[in-house]
Coordinates of C-alpha atoms in Angstrom, one line a residue:
M230 CA -0.9 73.0 4.8
I231 CA 1.7 70.4 5.4
G232 CA 3.5 68.8 2.4
A233 CA 5.2 65.5 2.3
G234 CA 6.0 63.2 5.3
A235 CA 9.5 64.7 5.4
D236 CA 8.0 68.0 6.5
L237 CA 6.2 66.4 9.4
R238 CA 9.3 64.4 10.3
A239 CA 11.3 67.7 10.4
T240 CA 8.7 69.4 12.4
M241 CA 8.4 66.6 14.9
S242 CA 12.2 66.5 15.4
G243 CA 11.6 69.4 17.7
F244 CA 9.6 67.2 20.1
A245 CA 11.8 65.2 22.5
T246 CA 10.5 61.7 23.2
G247 CA 11.6 58.8 25.3
V248 CA 13.0 55.7 23.5
T249 CA 11.5 52.3 23.9
V250 CA 11.9 48.8 22.5
L251 CA 8.6 47.0 21.8
T252 CA 8.8 43.2 22.0
T253 CA 6.5 40.3 21.4
G254 CA 6.7 36.7 22.6
G255 CA 5.1 33.4 21.8
G256 CA 5.4 32.2 18.3
S257 CA 6.1 35.7 17.0
V258 CA 9.2 36.8 19.0
H259 CA 10.3 40.2 17.7
G260 CA 11.7 43.5 18.9
M261 CA 11.6 47.0 17.4
T262 CA 12.8 50.5 18.6
A263 CA 9.9 52.9 19.0
N264 CA 9.4 56.4 20.3
S265 CA 5.7 56.6 19.4
F266 CA 4.6 55.4 22.8
T267 CA 2.5 57.0 25.5
S268 CA 0.2 56.4 28.5
V269 CA -3.5 56.7 27.8
S270 CA -5.4 55.9 30.9
L271 CA -4.8 55.2 34.6
E272 CA -8.2 53.4 35.2
P273 CA -8.0 51.0 33.5
P274 CA -4.3 51.2 33.0
M275 CA -3.7 51.6 29.2
V276 CA -0.9 52.7 26.9
L277 CA -0.5 53.0 23.1
C278 CA 2.1 52.5 20.6
C279 CA 2.1 53.3 16.8
V280 CA 3.6 50.9 14.3
S281 CA 3.9 51.1 10.6
R282 CA 1.6 48.6 8.8
T283 CA 4.6 47.4 6.8
A284 CA 6.8 46.6 9.9
V285 CA 7.4 43.1 11.1
M286 CA 6.3 44.2 14.5
H287 CA 2.8 45.1 13.2
E288 CA 2.2 41.5 12.1
A289 CA 3.8 40.2 15.4
I290 CA 1.5 42.2 17.7
T291 CA -1.5 41.3 15.6
A292 CA -0.6 37.6 15.8
V293 CA 0.0 37.3 19.5
R294 CA -2.4 40.0 20.7
S295 CA 0.1 41.3 23.3
F296 CA 3.3 43.3 23.5
A297 CA 5.9 44.4 26.1
V298 CA 7.7 47.7 26.4
S299 CA 11.2 48.4 27.7
V300 CA 11.8 52.1 28.4
L301 CA 15.5 52.6 27.6
S302 CA 18.1 54.1 29.9
A303 CA 20.8 56.6 28.8
E304 CA 23.3 53.7 28.6
Q305 CA 21.2 51.8 26.1
E306 CA 21.7 53.7 22.9
A307 CA 23.4 50.7 21.3
L308 CA 20.2 48.7 21.9
A309 CA 18.1 51.4 20.4
R310 CA 20.2 51.4 17.3
Y311 CA 20.3 47.6 17.2
F312 CA 16.5 47.2 17.3
A313 CA 16.1 49.9 14.7
D314 CA 18.5 48.2 12.3
R315 CA 16.6 46.3 9.6
A316 CA 19.7 44.1 8.9
R317 CA 19.5 42.4 12.4
P318 CA 18.3 38.8 12.5
L319 CA 14.5 38.1 12.7
G320 CA 12.7 36.1 15.3
A321 CA 14.4 34.8 18.5
A322 CA 17.8 35.1 16.9
Q323 CA 17.8 38.9 17.4
F324 CA 17.8 38.3 21.2
R325 CA 20.8 35.9 21.3
E326 CA 23.3 38.6 22.2
V327 CA 20.9 40.7 24.3
D328 CA 20.4 40.4 28.1
W329 CA 16.7 40.0 28.7
R330 CA 14.2 38.0 30.7
P331 CA 10.7 36.8 29.6
G332 CA 7.7 38.8 30.8
P333 CA 5.7 36.6 33.2
F334 CA 2.4 37.4 31.4
T335 CA 3.3 37.6 27.7
G336 CA 6.7 35.8 27.5
A337 CA 7.9 38.9 25.5
P338 CA 11.5 39.9 26.1
L339 CA 12.0 42.6 28.8
L340 CA 15.5 44.1 28.3
A341 CA 17.9 44.2 31.2
G342 CA 19.1 47.6 32.3
S343 CA 16.0 49.4 31.1
L344 CA 14.3 52.2 33.2
A345 CA 10.9 50.5 33.2
W346 CA 9.0 47.6 31.7
L347 CA 5.3 47.1 30.8
E348 CA 3.5 44.0 29.6
C349 CA 0.2 44.6 27.8
K350 CA -2.6 42.6 26.2
L351 CA -3.9 44.1 23.0
A352 CA -7.2 45.9 23.7
E353 CA -7.9 47.7 20.4
V354 CA -6.3 48.5 17.0
Y355 CA -7.1 51.8 15.2
E356 CA -6.1 52.9 11.8
G357 CA -3.9 55.9 11.7
G358 CA -2.7 56.7 8.2
D359 CA 0.2 54.3 7.3
H360 CA 0.4 53.2 10.9
S361 CA -1.8 51.3 13.3
I362 CA -2.4 52.5 16.8
F363 CA -2.2 49.6 19.2
L364 CA -4.0 50.2 22.5
G365 CA -2.7 48.0 25.2
E366 CA -4.3 47.1 28.6
V367 CA -1.4 47.1 31.0
L368 CA -1.0 43.7 32.8
A369 CA 2.2 44.4 34.8
T370 CA 4.8 47.0 35.3
D371 CA 8.2 47.3 36.9
R372 CA 10.8 49.9 37.1
A373 CA 14.5 50.3 38.0
P374 CA 15.8 52.8 40.5
D375 CA 16.0 56.3 39.1
E376 CA 18.5 56.5 36.3
R377 CA 19.1 58.7 33.3
A378 CA 16.8 58.3 30.4
L379 CA 17.6 58.0 26.7
L380 CA 15.8 60.6 24.6
F381 CA 15.3 61.2 20.8
Y382 CA 15.4 64.8 19.7
G383 CA 16.5 66.6 16.6
G384 CA 17.1 63.4 14.7
G385 CA 19.5 62.0 17.3
F386 CA 19.9 60.3 20.7
H387 CA 20.4 62.4 23.8
R388 CA 20.7 61.6 27.5
T389 CA 19.0 63.3 30.5
S390 CA 21.3 64.8 33.1

């Protein structure tokens, strides 16, 4: 039987994941680094992300009923750290020094230099312990030419070769 959340965190540090930045547009512009993201279905195209119920992003996705995902490249570790920093500005101010373009469907920031981008409308929300599981119907995708990916493993950032 597993003990505290720290036990699960330590165990899961052995699972390498990609690194993304979730964003929202509209009246609730916000960004957040996340590695709890995956594809769910090809038909219809769906993805999911998991967000703590206490996170600003949780309220933002719930308010605008959509989100975007920027899959970070190996060169974007600084962005991953920035959007994970709770001391960064909130709202549109957090994007002042970041190169981005608005998603054509959601208006959510899509980060320049990323490996791939997705825009999603919120399809369902499921409770998952202290997090919510946001299921998104994919509205649009785009990707950059093949580049190296940013990974999170063992409690730190790594790059594919």
